[in-house]
């Protein structure tokens, strides 16, 4: 969907008679019915996120001309009314209010709705002037002890040029209670051009305007707008709550704290990129005010207790980690075993340790960005190599976490990851080098929504990896998402894939399903 010609500022303001007099920080009192009578300010859709038992966040952004630097609006605040109802026709309004969309947050609104019933479906919409948004749908979390089972998805890595976002539509049709987005919501690099199509990763569609690599806040805002115009992604956002996090591409490929992969990016440059990237991430994500960035920092790790069944810890493996070693790629890197290396930083690690011991839930879930379990391949000179951008690049940090999990009175450990653009299922053992070491849980790596293009089901080299990694039970390199259905006794994960993302609107299928038994901790294919 391309929107090259939006309304200009005069058209947006058309119909306003008298000049506006605006005090700092006050909302403009629009002559309500006439504003946005001719233009749609809701081009980027609506979204909900970070569900709780009594509410959730609802989000929109006013942008009548979404690819213009200011979304096509003047630098003044606007009133946005919101409503929440039990029915799609919005007949009875349960909650309502007015939020102020301000230019310093790109005219986005983040409303934290409270006081609702647990385990219920709600609908919401926004109004700005004469314009009504589409109606979004969202579920509150079940009350503690009230849920027999819960279904949610994990997904991420949506490279625009690599493929259609069919998987987002299919995920919404599967109707899970919410989806955890592990990151790579945007890709920040120079737009890929169709005429550079010499590779095995064809450009399925170009980013309109072929934007350059994101360097400024305006670049990042434009990139989010481009992505958010995708109708499949908008459909998913309007259908269910997202639990957003971010990985590297929301800032820069492979960043680690304040160090960059790119020799030309200094720590000071990265600080600016982080500030711009986090700002745009917040502006376009249905998250709470607690996740509003402070300059180059943002509090992105947070927990969700799900109906007495799961304690989900959303982690941040980028902001506080040690610098990349051996280029962050496949390497036999001696520094990987340095006990001083960290993925979470001391403060977040303490929080995770406390949470691992705190929950009475049968499942403790680490929802995070990069693969956690050990994975090796035979490299040059028969040396065993791992990917240094993943937890294999911080072995002691992984061991510390597994040690705490093994002592904790809380339930089984389930790690959800992404970034690899592959589906994987792994057993998690206290000592990943020992096949007989104690079983603590399982890891499910979610493939990409589109990144990497069509991909293949089973490559021949997967067999070699499985031989070297006996705890690795499954690999697949197609596109899609993973669906988790959990009860007290059993965890079930379905790997959902589309055959191609280079062709629009294909169906989804379950490539394989796995179960984890809460009592024995065994991971079995079913
Ligand atoms: Fe990715
Ligand atoms: Ca990534």
Short mmCIF file of C-alpha atoms and ligand atoms in Angstrom, two decimals:
data_model
loop_
_atom_site.label_atom_id
_atom_site.label_comp_id
_atom_site.label_asym_id
_atom_site.label_seq_id
_atom_site.Cartn_x
_atom_site.Cartn_y
_atom_site.Cartn_z
CA UNK A 1 0.00 0.00 0.00
CA UNK A 2 1.52 3.28 -1.08
CA UNK A 3 0.44 6.68 0.11
CA UNK A 4 2.59 9.05 -1.83
CA UNK A 5 0.13 11.92 -1.90
CA UNK A 6 -1.46 12.84 1.39
CA UNK A 7 -3.26 16.01 2.24
CA UNK A 8 -1.19 19.11 2.77
CA UNK A 9 -1.32 21.16 5.90
CA UNK A 10 -3.80 23.65 4.51
CA UNK A 11 -6.26 20.85 3.69
CA UNK A 12 -5.93 19.39 7.18
CA UNK A 13 -6.63 22.74 8.74
CA UNK A 14 -9.24 23.58 6.14
CA UNK A 15 -12.50 24.60 7.69
CA UNK A 16 -10.90 26.24 10.67
CA UNK A 17 -11.98 29.82 10.60
CA UNK A 18 -10.25 31.84 13.26
CA UNK A 19 -6.50 31.60 13.91
CA UNK A 20 -5.62 29.29 16.77
CA UNK A 21 -4.30 30.64 20.02
CA UNK A 22 -2.43 27.93 21.85
CA UNK A 23 -0.92 27.92 25.29
CA UNK A 24 1.99 25.60 25.99
CA UNK A 25 0.84 22.15 26.96
CA UNK A 26 -2.85 22.78 26.45
CA UNK A 27 -4.97 20.87 23.98
CA UNK A 28 -6.49 22.67 21.08
CA UNK A 29 -10.22 22.86 21.35
CA UNK A 30 -11.06 21.88 17.81
CA UNK A 31 -14.28 23.16 16.33
CA UNK A 32 -14.97 19.45 16.62
CA UNK A 33 -17.17 18.30 13.73
CA UNK A 34 -15.17 20.16 11.11
CA UNK A 35 -11.63 19.07 11.88
CA UNK A 36 -10.60 15.93 9.94
CA UNK A 37 -13.85 16.09 8.01
CA UNK A 38 -11.95 15.69 4.76
CA UNK A 39 -8.89 13.71 5.82
CA UNK A 40 -8.33 10.48 7.77
CA UNK A 41 -5.92 10.98 10.67
CA UNK A 42 -6.01 7.23 11.52
CA UNK A 43 -3.95 6.01 8.54
CA UNK A 44 -1.62 4.02 10.85
CA UNK A 45 -4.46 2.09 12.45
CA UNK A 46 -5.09 1.29 16.10
CA UNK A 47 -3.32 -1.06 18.50
CA UNK A 48 -3.54 -2.49 22.00
CA UNK A 49 -0.80 -3.84 24.21
CA UNK A 50 0.63 -4.83 27.60
CA UNK A 51 -2.59 -6.46 28.85
CA UNK A 52 -3.37 -6.73 32.58
CA UNK A 53 -6.21 -8.41 34.44
CA UNK A 54 -8.10 -5.11 34.63
CA UNK A 55 -7.02 -3.32 31.46
CA UNK A 56 -4.51 -2.70 28.70
CA UNK A 57 -2.94 0.08 26.66
CA UNK A 58 -4.72 1.39 23.59
CA UNK A 59 -2.73 3.26 20.99
CA UNK A 60 -3.10 5.34 17.89
CA UNK A 61 -1.22 8.11 16.16
CA UNK A 62 -2.73 11.00 14.26
CA UNK A 63 -1.04 11.12 10.86
CA UNK A 64 -3.21 12.25 7.94
CA UNK A 65 -0.08 12.27 5.76
CA UNK A 66 1.89 9.47 7.47
CA UNK A 67 5.05 9.73 5.36
CA UNK A 68 5.41 13.48 5.85
CA UNK A 69 7.91 14.38 8.59
CA UNK A 70 5.17 15.62 10.93
CA UNK A 71 2.55 13.11 9.81
CA UNK A 72 0.93 16.01 7.98
CA UNK A 73 0.02 17.91 11.16
CA UNK A 74 1.09 21.27 12.53
CA UNK A 75 3.21 21.26 15.71
CA UNK A 76 0.28 21.71 18.06
CA UNK A 77 -1.54 19.30 20.38
CA UNK A 78 -4.84 17.64 19.43
CA UNK A 79 -7.59 16.13 21.55
CA UNK A 80 -8.30 12.45 20.89
CA UNK A 81 -11.37 10.89 22.47
CA UNK A 82 -11.41 7.17 23.23
CA UNK A 83 -14.07 4.64 24.14
CA UNK A 84 -14.01 1.03 25.39
CA UNK A 85 -17.02 -1.29 25.06
CA UNK A 86 -17.95 -4.96 25.45
CA UNK A 87 -19.35 -5.12 21.91
CA UNK A 88 -18.00 -4.33 18.47
CA UNK A 89 -20.90 -1.97 17.76
CA UNK A 90 -19.75 0.11 20.77
CA UNK A 91 -23.39 0.30 21.90
CA UNK A 92 -22.55 0.46 25.61
CA UNK A 93 -19.43 2.36 26.54
CA UNK A 94 -17.68 1.00 29.67
CA UNK A 95 -14.83 3.49 29.79
CA UNK A 96 -14.16 6.72 27.96
CA UNK A 97 -11.84 9.68 28.10
CA UNK A 98 -9.83 12.24 26.19
CA UNK A 99 -6.12 11.96 25.54
CA UNK A 100 -3.88 14.66 24.15
CA UNK A 101 -1.76 13.84 21.10
CA UNK A 102 1.29 16.08 21.27
CA UNK A 103 3.85 16.81 18.55
CA UNK A 104 6.80 15.84 20.81
CA UNK A 105 5.52 12.23 20.62
CA UNK A 106 4.55 12.42 16.94
CA UNK A 107 0.88 12.89 17.88
CA UNK A 108 0.69 9.35 19.28
CA UNK A 109 -1.58 8.51 22.19
CA UNK A 110 -1.04 5.76 24.77
CA UNK A 111 -4.09 5.31 26.99
CA UNK A 112 -3.74 2.99 30.00
CA UNK A 113 -7.29 1.69 30.43
CA UNK A 114 -8.11 0.35 33.93
CA UNK A 115 -11.02 -0.94 35.96
CA UNK A 116 -12.18 -3.65 33.53
CA UNK A 117 -13.05 -7.31 34.16
CA UNK A 118 -10.42 -10.06 33.84
CA UNK A 119 -10.49 -12.63 31.05
CA UNK A 120 -12.88 -10.69 28.81
CA UNK A 121 -12.89 -9.37 25.25
CA UNK A 122 -13.25 -5.61 24.79
CA UNK A 123 -13.48 -3.28 21.82
CA UNK A 124 -12.16 0.27 21.51
CA UNK A 125 -12.02 3.19 19.11
CA UNK A 126 -10.79 6.75 18.89
CA UNK A 127 -12.28 9.98 17.61
CA UNK A 128 -10.44 13.11 16.49
CA UNK A 129 -12.64 15.88 15.23
CA UNK A 130 -15.03 14.41 12.72
CA UNK A 131 -12.94 11.28 12.14
CA UNK A 132 -13.60 7.92 13.79
CA UNK A 133 -10.96 5.19 13.89
CA UNK A 134 -11.63 1.56 13.09
CA UNK A 135 -12.69 -0.56 16.07
CA UNK A 136 -9.93 -2.57 17.73
CA UNK A 137 -10.32 -5.73 19.79
CA UNK A 138 -8.37 -6.78 22.90
CA UNK A 139 -8.61 -9.24 25.79
CA UNK A 140 -7.79 -8.65 29.43
CA UNK A 141 -5.62 -11.26 31.15
CA UNK A 142 -7.38 -13.95 33.20
CA UNK A 143 -7.48 -13.53 36.97
CA UNK A 144 -4.98 -15.54 39.00
CA UNK A 145 -6.20 -19.10 39.38
CA UNK A 146 -9.13 -18.53 37.04
CA UNK A 147 -7.62 -19.85 33.83
CA UNK A 148 -7.41 -23.52 32.95
CA UNK A 149 -5.46 -22.70 29.82
CA UNK A 150 -4.00 -19.72 27.98
CA UNK A 151 -2.96 -19.30 24.35
CA UNK A 152 -0.47 -16.75 23.13
CA UNK A 153 1.99 -16.33 20.26
CA UNK A 154 5.55 -15.16 19.82
CA UNK A 155 6.75 -13.49 16.64
CA UNK A 156 9.08 -10.87 15.20
CA UNK A 157 11.61 -10.05 12.45
CA UNK A 158 9.42 -8.44 9.82
CA UNK A 159 11.72 -7.26 7.03
CA UNK A 160 9.45 -5.30 4.69
CA UNK A 161 11.27 -5.88 1.42
CA UNK A 162 11.82 -9.60 2.12
CA UNK A 163 8.17 -10.58 1.97
CA UNK A 164 4.49 -10.06 2.56
CA UNK A 165 3.27 -9.98 6.16
CA UNK A 166 0.76 -12.80 5.57
CA UNK A 167 1.84 -14.43 8.84
CA UNK A 168 0.50 -11.42 10.78
CA UNK A 169 -2.96 -11.90 9.30
CA UNK A 170 -2.88 -15.66 9.97
CA UNK A 171 -1.67 -15.10 13.53
CA UNK A 172 -4.62 -12.78 14.18
CA UNK A 173 -6.99 -15.35 12.63
CA UNK A 174 -5.62 -17.98 15.04
CA UNK A 175 -6.95 -15.64 17.76
CA UNK A 176 -4.43 -16.08 20.58
CA UNK A 177 -4.95 -14.02 23.74
CA UNK A 178 -1.91 -11.84 22.97
CA UNK A 179 1.38 -11.91 21.06
CA UNK A 180 4.87 -11.27 22.37
CA UNK A 181 6.89 -9.33 19.79
CA UNK A 182 10.55 -10.20 20.31
CA UNK A 183 11.84 -7.35 18.11
CA UNK A 184 13.10 -6.39 14.65
CA UNK A 185 9.75 -4.66 14.14
CA UNK A 186 11.51 -2.44 11.61
CA UNK A 187 14.82 -2.84 9.79
CA UNK A 188 16.77 0.37 9.97
CA UNK A 189 19.13 -0.08 6.98
CA UNK A 190 19.11 1.48 3.53
CA UNK A 191 16.03 0.35 1.63
CA UNK A 192 16.67 -2.71 -0.55
CA UNK A 193 16.08 -2.00 -4.23
CA UNK A 194 14.40 -4.45 -6.59
CA UNK A 195 17.04 -3.77 -9.28
CA UNK A 196 19.76 -5.09 -6.94
CA UNK A 197 18.08 -8.48 -7.05
CA UNK A 198 21.00 -10.75 -7.67
CA UNK A 199 20.77 -12.69 -4.44
CA UNK A 200 18.90 -15.67 -3.04
CA UNK A 201 16.90 -13.15 -1.00
CA UNK A 202 14.82 -11.33 -3.59
CA UNK A 203 13.18 -7.96 -2.97
CA UNK A 204 9.50 -8.87 -2.87
CA UNK A 205 8.37 -5.23 -2.49
CA UNK A 206 10.24 -1.97 -2.23
CA UNK A 207 9.87 0.46 0.64
CA UNK A 208 8.09 3.47 -0.92
CA UNK A 209 10.55 6.32 -1.40
CA UNK A 210 13.55 4.00 -0.96
CA UNK A 211 14.60 5.63 2.33
CA UNK A 212 18.21 5.78 3.50
CA UNK A 213 19.53 4.10 6.65
CA UNK A 214 17.80 5.53 9.73
CA UNK A 215 19.98 8.11 11.44
CA UNK A 216 17.57 10.73 12.77
CA UNK A 217 14.28 10.66 14.65
CA UNK A 218 12.57 11.74 11.41
CA UNK A 219 14.12 8.73 9.61
CA UNK A 220 12.90 6.31 12.30
CA UNK A 221 9.41 7.84 12.38
CA UNK A 222 9.20 7.50 8.61
CA UNK A 223 10.32 3.84 8.79
CA UNK A 224 7.68 2.97 11.40
CA UNK A 225 5.03 4.75 9.31
CA UNK A 226 6.04 2.79 6.21
CA UNK A 227 5.83 -0.52 8.08
CA UNK A 228 2.61 0.37 9.87
CA UNK A 229 0.82 1.11 6.59
CA UNK A 230 0.96 -2.63 5.87
CA UNK A 231 -2.66 -3.89 5.99
CA UNK A 232 -1.80 -7.34 7.43
CA UNK A 233 0.17 -5.77 10.28
CA UNK A 234 -2.65 -3.27 10.92
CA UNK A 235 -5.14 -6.15 10.98
CA UNK A 236 -3.06 -7.97 13.61
CA UNK A 237 -2.72 -4.85 15.77
CA UNK A 238 -6.47 -4.20 15.60
CA UNK A 239 -7.22 -7.85 16.50
CA UNK A 240 -5.14 -8.60 19.60
CA UNK A 241 -2.80 -7.16 22.20
CA UNK A 242 0.94 -6.98 21.51
CA UNK A 243 3.60 -7.21 24.19
CA UNK A 244 6.33 -5.21 22.46
CA UNK A 245 10.07 -5.40 22.98
CA UNK A 246 12.91 -4.53 20.64
CA UNK A 247 16.06 -6.17 19.31
CA UNK A 248 18.92 -4.66 17.33
CA UNK A 249 17.23 -3.37 14.17
CA UNK A 250 15.08 -0.86 16.06
CA UNK A 251 18.41 0.96 16.60
CA UNK A 252 21.27 -0.44 14.52
CA UNK A 253 22.32 -3.90 13.32
CA UNK A 254 24.08 -5.81 16.11
CA UNK A 255 24.34 -2.98 18.68
CA UNK A 256 25.39 -3.89 22.21
CA UNK A 257 24.95 -1.28 24.98
CA UNK A 258 26.97 1.65 23.61
CA UNK A 259 29.16 -0.29 21.18
CA UNK A 260 28.41 -0.75 17.51
CA UNK A 261 29.22 -3.31 14.84
CA UNK A 262 29.97 -0.48 12.46
CA UNK A 263 33.47 0.96 12.76
CA UNK A 264 32.13 4.36 11.71
CA UNK A 265 29.56 4.52 14.55
CA UNK A 266 31.18 5.95 17.71
CA UNK A 267 29.68 5.44 21.20
CA UNK A 268 28.39 9.02 20.99
CA UNK A 269 26.75 8.27 17.62
CA UNK A 270 25.18 5.13 19.05
CA UNK A 271 23.84 7.13 21.98
CA UNK A 272 22.05 9.41 19.50
CA UNK A 273 20.79 6.44 17.48
CA UNK A 274 19.47 4.81 20.65
CA UNK A 275 17.66 8.00 21.66
CA UNK A 276 16.06 8.38 18.22
CA UNK A 277 15.29 4.68 17.83
CA UNK A 278 13.77 4.31 21.32
CA UNK A 279 11.72 7.49 20.89
CA UNK A 280 10.20 6.22 17.62
CA UNK A 281 9.73 2.73 19.12
CA UNK A 282 7.75 4.22 21.99
CA UNK A 283 5.73 6.49 19.72
CA UNK A 284 4.64 3.51 17.61
CA UNK A 285 4.24 0.80 20.30
CA UNK A 286 1.22 0.13 22.55
CA UNK A 287 3.24 0.31 25.79
CA UNK A 288 2.82 2.09 29.12
CA UNK A 289 4.33 5.39 30.25
CA UNK A 290 6.85 3.36 32.26
CA UNK A 291 8.33 2.43 28.86
CA UNK A 292 8.75 6.05 27.76
CA UNK A 293 12.44 6.59 26.95
CA UNK A 294 14.66 8.98 28.88
CA UNK A 295 17.13 10.05 26.21
CA UNK A 296 19.20 7.03 25.20
CA UNK A 297 17.67 4.75 27.87
CA UNK A 298 14.35 3.00 28.14
CA UNK A 299 12.98 0.54 30.70
CA UNK A 300 11.87 -2.33 28.44
CA UNK A 301 12.12 -5.33 30.78
CA UNK A 302 8.93 -6.08 32.68
CA UNK A 303 6.79 -8.97 33.89
CA UNK A 304 3.33 -10.39 33.19
CA UNK A 305 1.59 -12.90 35.47
CA UNK A 306 -0.83 -14.96 33.44
CA UNK A 307 -3.80 -16.49 35.26
CA UNK A 308 -1.73 -18.42 37.78
CA UNK A 309 -0.24 -20.42 34.90
CA UNK A 310 2.82 -18.49 33.80
CA UNK A 311 5.11 -15.73 34.98
CA UNK A 312 6.33 -14.13 31.74
CA UNK A 313 9.47 -12.03 32.01
CA UNK A 314 10.07 -9.85 28.97
CA UNK A 315 13.82 -9.26 28.85
CA UNK A 316 16.08 -6.65 27.29
CA UNK A 317 19.21 -8.31 25.90
CA UNK A 318 20.57 -5.20 24.10
CA UNK A 319 20.85 -2.19 26.40
CA UNK A 320 23.00 -3.64 29.18
CA UNK A 321 25.04 -6.37 27.48
CA UNK A 322 28.80 -6.69 27.12
CA UNK A 323 30.37 -5.56 23.82
CA UNK A 324 30.32 -7.91 20.84
CA UNK A 325 33.24 -10.34 20.60
CA UNK A 326 34.76 -11.95 17.50
CA UNK A 327 32.50 -9.84 15.28
CA UNK A 328 29.29 -11.21 16.84
CA UNK A 329 29.13 -13.97 14.22
CA UNK A 330 29.91 -17.74 14.14
CA UNK A 331 33.26 -18.04 15.89
CA UNK A 332 35.32 -20.14 18.27
CA UNK A 333 35.84 -17.18 20.57
CA UNK A 334 37.76 -17.70 23.84
CA UNK A 335 36.26 -14.51 25.35
CA UNK A 336 32.83 -16.18 25.29
CA UNK A 337 33.67 -17.96 28.56
CA UNK A 338 34.81 -14.77 30.32
CA UNK A 339 32.85 -14.78 33.64
CA UNK A 340 32.50 -10.99 33.49
CA UNK A 341 30.38 -11.06 30.34
CA UNK A 342 26.69 -10.27 30.64
CA UNK A 343 23.56 -10.22 28.46
CA UNK A 344 21.21 -8.55 30.95
CA UNK A 345 23.44 -6.37 33.11
CA UNK A 346 23.55 -6.74 36.93
CA UNK A 347 20.31 -4.95 37.76
CA UNK A 348 18.12 -6.86 35.29
CA UNK A 349 19.86 -10.11 36.27
CA UNK A 350 18.92 -9.52 39.93
CA UNK A 351 15.32 -8.85 38.90
CA UNK A 352 15.20 -12.10 36.89
CA UNK A 353 16.75 -14.05 39.80
CA UNK A 354 14.13 -12.68 42.20
CA UNK A 355 11.32 -13.45 39.76
CA UNK A 356 12.56 -17.01 39.21
CA UNK A 357 12.12 -17.69 42.91
CA UNK A 358 8.94 -15.66 43.37
CA UNK A 359 6.33 -17.26 41.22
CA UNK A 360 3.93 -19.96 42.26
CA UNK A 361 3.13 -20.51 38.59
CA UNK A 362 4.00 -23.85 36.97
CA UNK A 363 5.79 -22.08 34.09
CA UNK A 364 8.40 -19.32 34.20
CA UNK A 365 8.87 -17.80 30.76
CA UNK A 366 11.79 -15.72 29.57
CA UNK A 367 10.52 -13.86 26.52
CA UNK A 368 13.55 -12.36 24.90
CA UNK A 369 15.38 -11.56 21.69
CA UNK A 370 18.29 -13.85 20.84
CA UNK A 371 18.73 -17.66 21.04
CA UNK A 372 19.59 -18.84 24.56
CA UNK A 373 20.53 -22.52 24.37
CA UNK A 374 23.95 -23.71 23.27
CA UNK A 375 24.27 -24.33 19.53
CA UNK A 376 27.57 -25.28 17.90
CA UNK A 377 28.77 -26.13 14.43
CA UNK A 378 32.09 -27.44 13.19
CA UNK A 379 34.11 -24.55 11.79
CA UNK A 380 37.58 -24.26 10.33
CA UNK A 381 40.19 -26.67 11.77
CA UNK A 382 37.35 -28.73 13.31
CA UNK A 383 36.88 -26.05 15.96
CA UNK A 384 33.40 -25.73 17.43
CA UNK A 385 31.87 -22.37 16.64
CA UNK A 386 28.80 -20.57 18.02
CA UNK A 387 27.09 -17.27 17.21
CA UNK A 388 28.63 -14.64 19.45
CA UNK A 389 25.63 -12.25 19.18
CA UNK A 390 23.55 -14.90 21.00
CA UNK A 391 23.81 -16.20 24.60
CA UNK A 392 26.64 -18.47 23.40
CA UNK A 393 28.72 -15.27 23.49
CA UNK A 394 28.16 -14.97 27.26
CA UNK A 395 28.35 -18.53 28.58
CA UNK A 396 28.81 -17.55 32.24
CA UNK A 397 25.73 -15.32 32.15
CA UNK A 398 23.68 -18.23 30.81
CA UNK A 399 25.09 -20.56 33.44
CA UNK A 400 24.25 -18.10 36.24
CA UNK A 401 20.66 -17.94 35.04
CA UNK A 402 20.34 -21.72 34.72
CA UNK A 403 21.86 -22.17 38.18
CA UNK A 404 19.23 -19.90 39.71
CA UNK A 405 16.47 -21.65 37.74
CA UNK A 406 17.66 -25.04 38.98
CA UNK A 407 17.53 -23.92 42.63
CA UNK A 408 14.30 -21.96 42.32
CA UNK A 409 11.14 -23.35 43.79
CA UNK A 410 9.22 -21.94 40.86
CA UNK A 411 8.14 -23.91 37.83
CA UNK A 412 9.67 -25.10 34.62
CA UNK A 413 11.75 -22.73 32.56
CA UNK A 414 10.55 -21.91 29.06
CA UNK A 415 12.69 -19.56 26.97
CA UNK A 416 11.17 -17.84 23.94
CA UNK A 417 13.57 -16.32 21.45
CA UNK A 418 13.85 -14.98 17.93
CA UNK A 419 16.49 -13.25 15.78
CA UNK A 420 17.73 -16.43 14.05
CA UNK A 421 15.04 -16.37 11.32
CA UNK A 422 14.60 -20.09 12.07
CA UNK A 423 12.19 -22.18 14.07
CA UNK A 424 13.95 -24.25 16.71
CA UNK A 425 13.00 -26.45 19.66
CA UNK A 426 15.68 -27.26 22.24
CA UNK A 427 15.93 -28.99 25.59
CA UNK A 428 17.44 -26.74 28.27
CA UNK A 429 19.85 -28.53 30.59
CA UNK A 430 21.78 -27.19 33.55
CA UNK A 431 25.03 -27.96 31.75
CA UNK A 432 24.35 -27.68 28.01
CA UNK A 433 27.47 -29.71 27.22
CA UNK A 434 26.24 -32.74 29.16
CA UNK A 435 23.47 -34.85 27.69
CA UNK A 436 22.80 -36.36 31.11
CA UNK A 437 22.72 -33.03 32.90
CA UNK A 438 19.49 -32.07 34.64
CA UNK A 439 16.62 -31.01 32.40
CA UNK A 440 15.24 -27.57 33.35
CA UNK A 441 12.86 -26.79 30.52
CA UNK A 442 12.78 -25.94 26.83
CA UNK A 443 13.47 -23.16 24.39
CA UNK A 444 11.31 -22.30 21.41
CA UNK A 445 12.91 -20.02 18.85
CA UNK A 446 10.33 -18.28 16.65
CA UNK A 447 11.15 -17.84 12.99
CA UNK A 448 10.68 -14.50 11.22
CA UNK A 449 7.43 -13.06 9.90
CA UNK A 450 9.22 -12.23 6.61
CA UNK A 451 12.98 -11.69 7.12
CA UNK A 452 15.14 -13.89 4.93
CA UNK A 453 12.45 -14.46 2.30
CA UNK A 454 10.63 -17.72 1.57
CA UNK A 455 13.17 -20.05 3.18
CA UNK A 456 12.99 -23.84 3.23
CA UNK A 457 11.56 -26.45 5.55
CA UNK A 458 14.52 -28.76 6.20
CA UNK A 459 17.99 -28.00 4.85
CA UNK A 460 20.58 -30.76 4.63
CA UNK A 461 22.93 -28.88 6.97
CA UNK A 462 20.33 -29.00 9.73
CA UNK A 463 21.16 -32.70 10.06
CA UNK A 464 24.79 -31.90 10.76
CA UNK A 465 23.78 -29.39 13.44
CA UNK A 466 21.43 -31.88 15.07
CA UNK A 467 24.23 -34.46 15.23
CA UNK A 468 26.49 -31.96 17.02
CA UNK A 469 23.71 -30.69 19.30
CA UNK A 470 21.74 -33.63 20.70
CA UNK A 471 19.52 -31.30 22.74
CA UNK A 472 18.35 -29.61 19.49
CA UNK A 473 15.08 -31.35 18.59
CA UNK A 474 13.87 -29.35 15.61
CA UNK A 475 14.85 -26.74 13.04
CA UNK A 476 12.92 -25.20 10.16
CA UNK A 477 13.66 -22.17 8.05
CA UNK A 478 10.27 -21.06 6.78
CA UNK A 479 8.36 -17.93 7.81
CA UNK A 480 5.58 -17.66 10.36
CA UNK A 481 5.19 -17.56 14.14
CA UNK A 482 4.81 -19.88 17.10
CA UNK A 483 1.66 -20.51 19.07
CA UNK A 484 1.80 -21.62 22.72
CA UNK A 485 -1.13 -23.29 24.50
CA UNK A 486 -0.47 -23.88 28.17
CA UNK A 487 -2.16 -25.49 31.12
CA UNK A 488 -0.86 -26.48 34.56
CA UNK A 489 0.14 -29.92 33.32
CA UNK A 490 1.31 -29.28 29.80
CA UNK A 491 2.95 -26.76 27.51
CA UNK A 492 2.21 -27.12 23.81
CA UNK A 493 3.92 -25.18 21.00
CA UNK A 494 2.81 -25.20 17.36
CA UNK A 495 5.27 -23.98 14.75
CA UNK A 496 3.02 -22.23 12.20
CA UNK A 497 4.52 -21.58 8.74
CA UNK A 498 3.54 -20.19 5.34
CA UNK A 499 5.05 -21.87 2.26
CA UNK A 500 6.09 -18.54 0.72
CA UNK A 501 6.18 -14.87 1.63
CA UNK A 502 7.01 -13.85 -1.96
CA UNK A 503 3.37 -14.68 -2.82
CA UNK A 504 0.54 -12.84 -1.08
CA UNK A 505 -2.15 -14.34 1.14
CA UNK A 506 -1.07 -17.99 1.32
CA UNK A 507 -2.56 -20.27 3.99
CA UNK A 508 -0.81 -21.22 7.22
CA UNK A 509 -0.02 -24.75 8.39
CA UNK A 510 1.46 -26.34 11.48
CA UNK A 511 4.90 -27.66 10.52
CA UNK A 512 5.28 -29.52 13.82
CA UNK A 513 4.03 -29.41 17.42
CA UNK A 514 5.95 -30.00 20.64
CA UNK A 515 4.87 -30.66 24.20
CA UNK A 516 6.61 -30.13 27.51
CA UNK A 517 5.31 -32.16 30.42
CA UNK A 518 5.30 -30.02 33.58
CA UNK A 519 6.06 -33.03 35.78
CA UNK A 520 8.87 -34.73 33.86
CA UNK A 521 10.04 -31.62 32.00
CA UNK A 522 10.41 -33.72 28.87
CA UNK A 523 10.19 -32.13 25.44
CA UNK A 524 8.40 -34.39 22.96
CA UNK A 525 7.27 -34.01 19.39
CA UNK A 526 3.60 -34.70 18.84
FE1 LIG B 1 15.76 -10.13 12.37
CA1 LIG B 2 17.86 -9.21 15.37
#
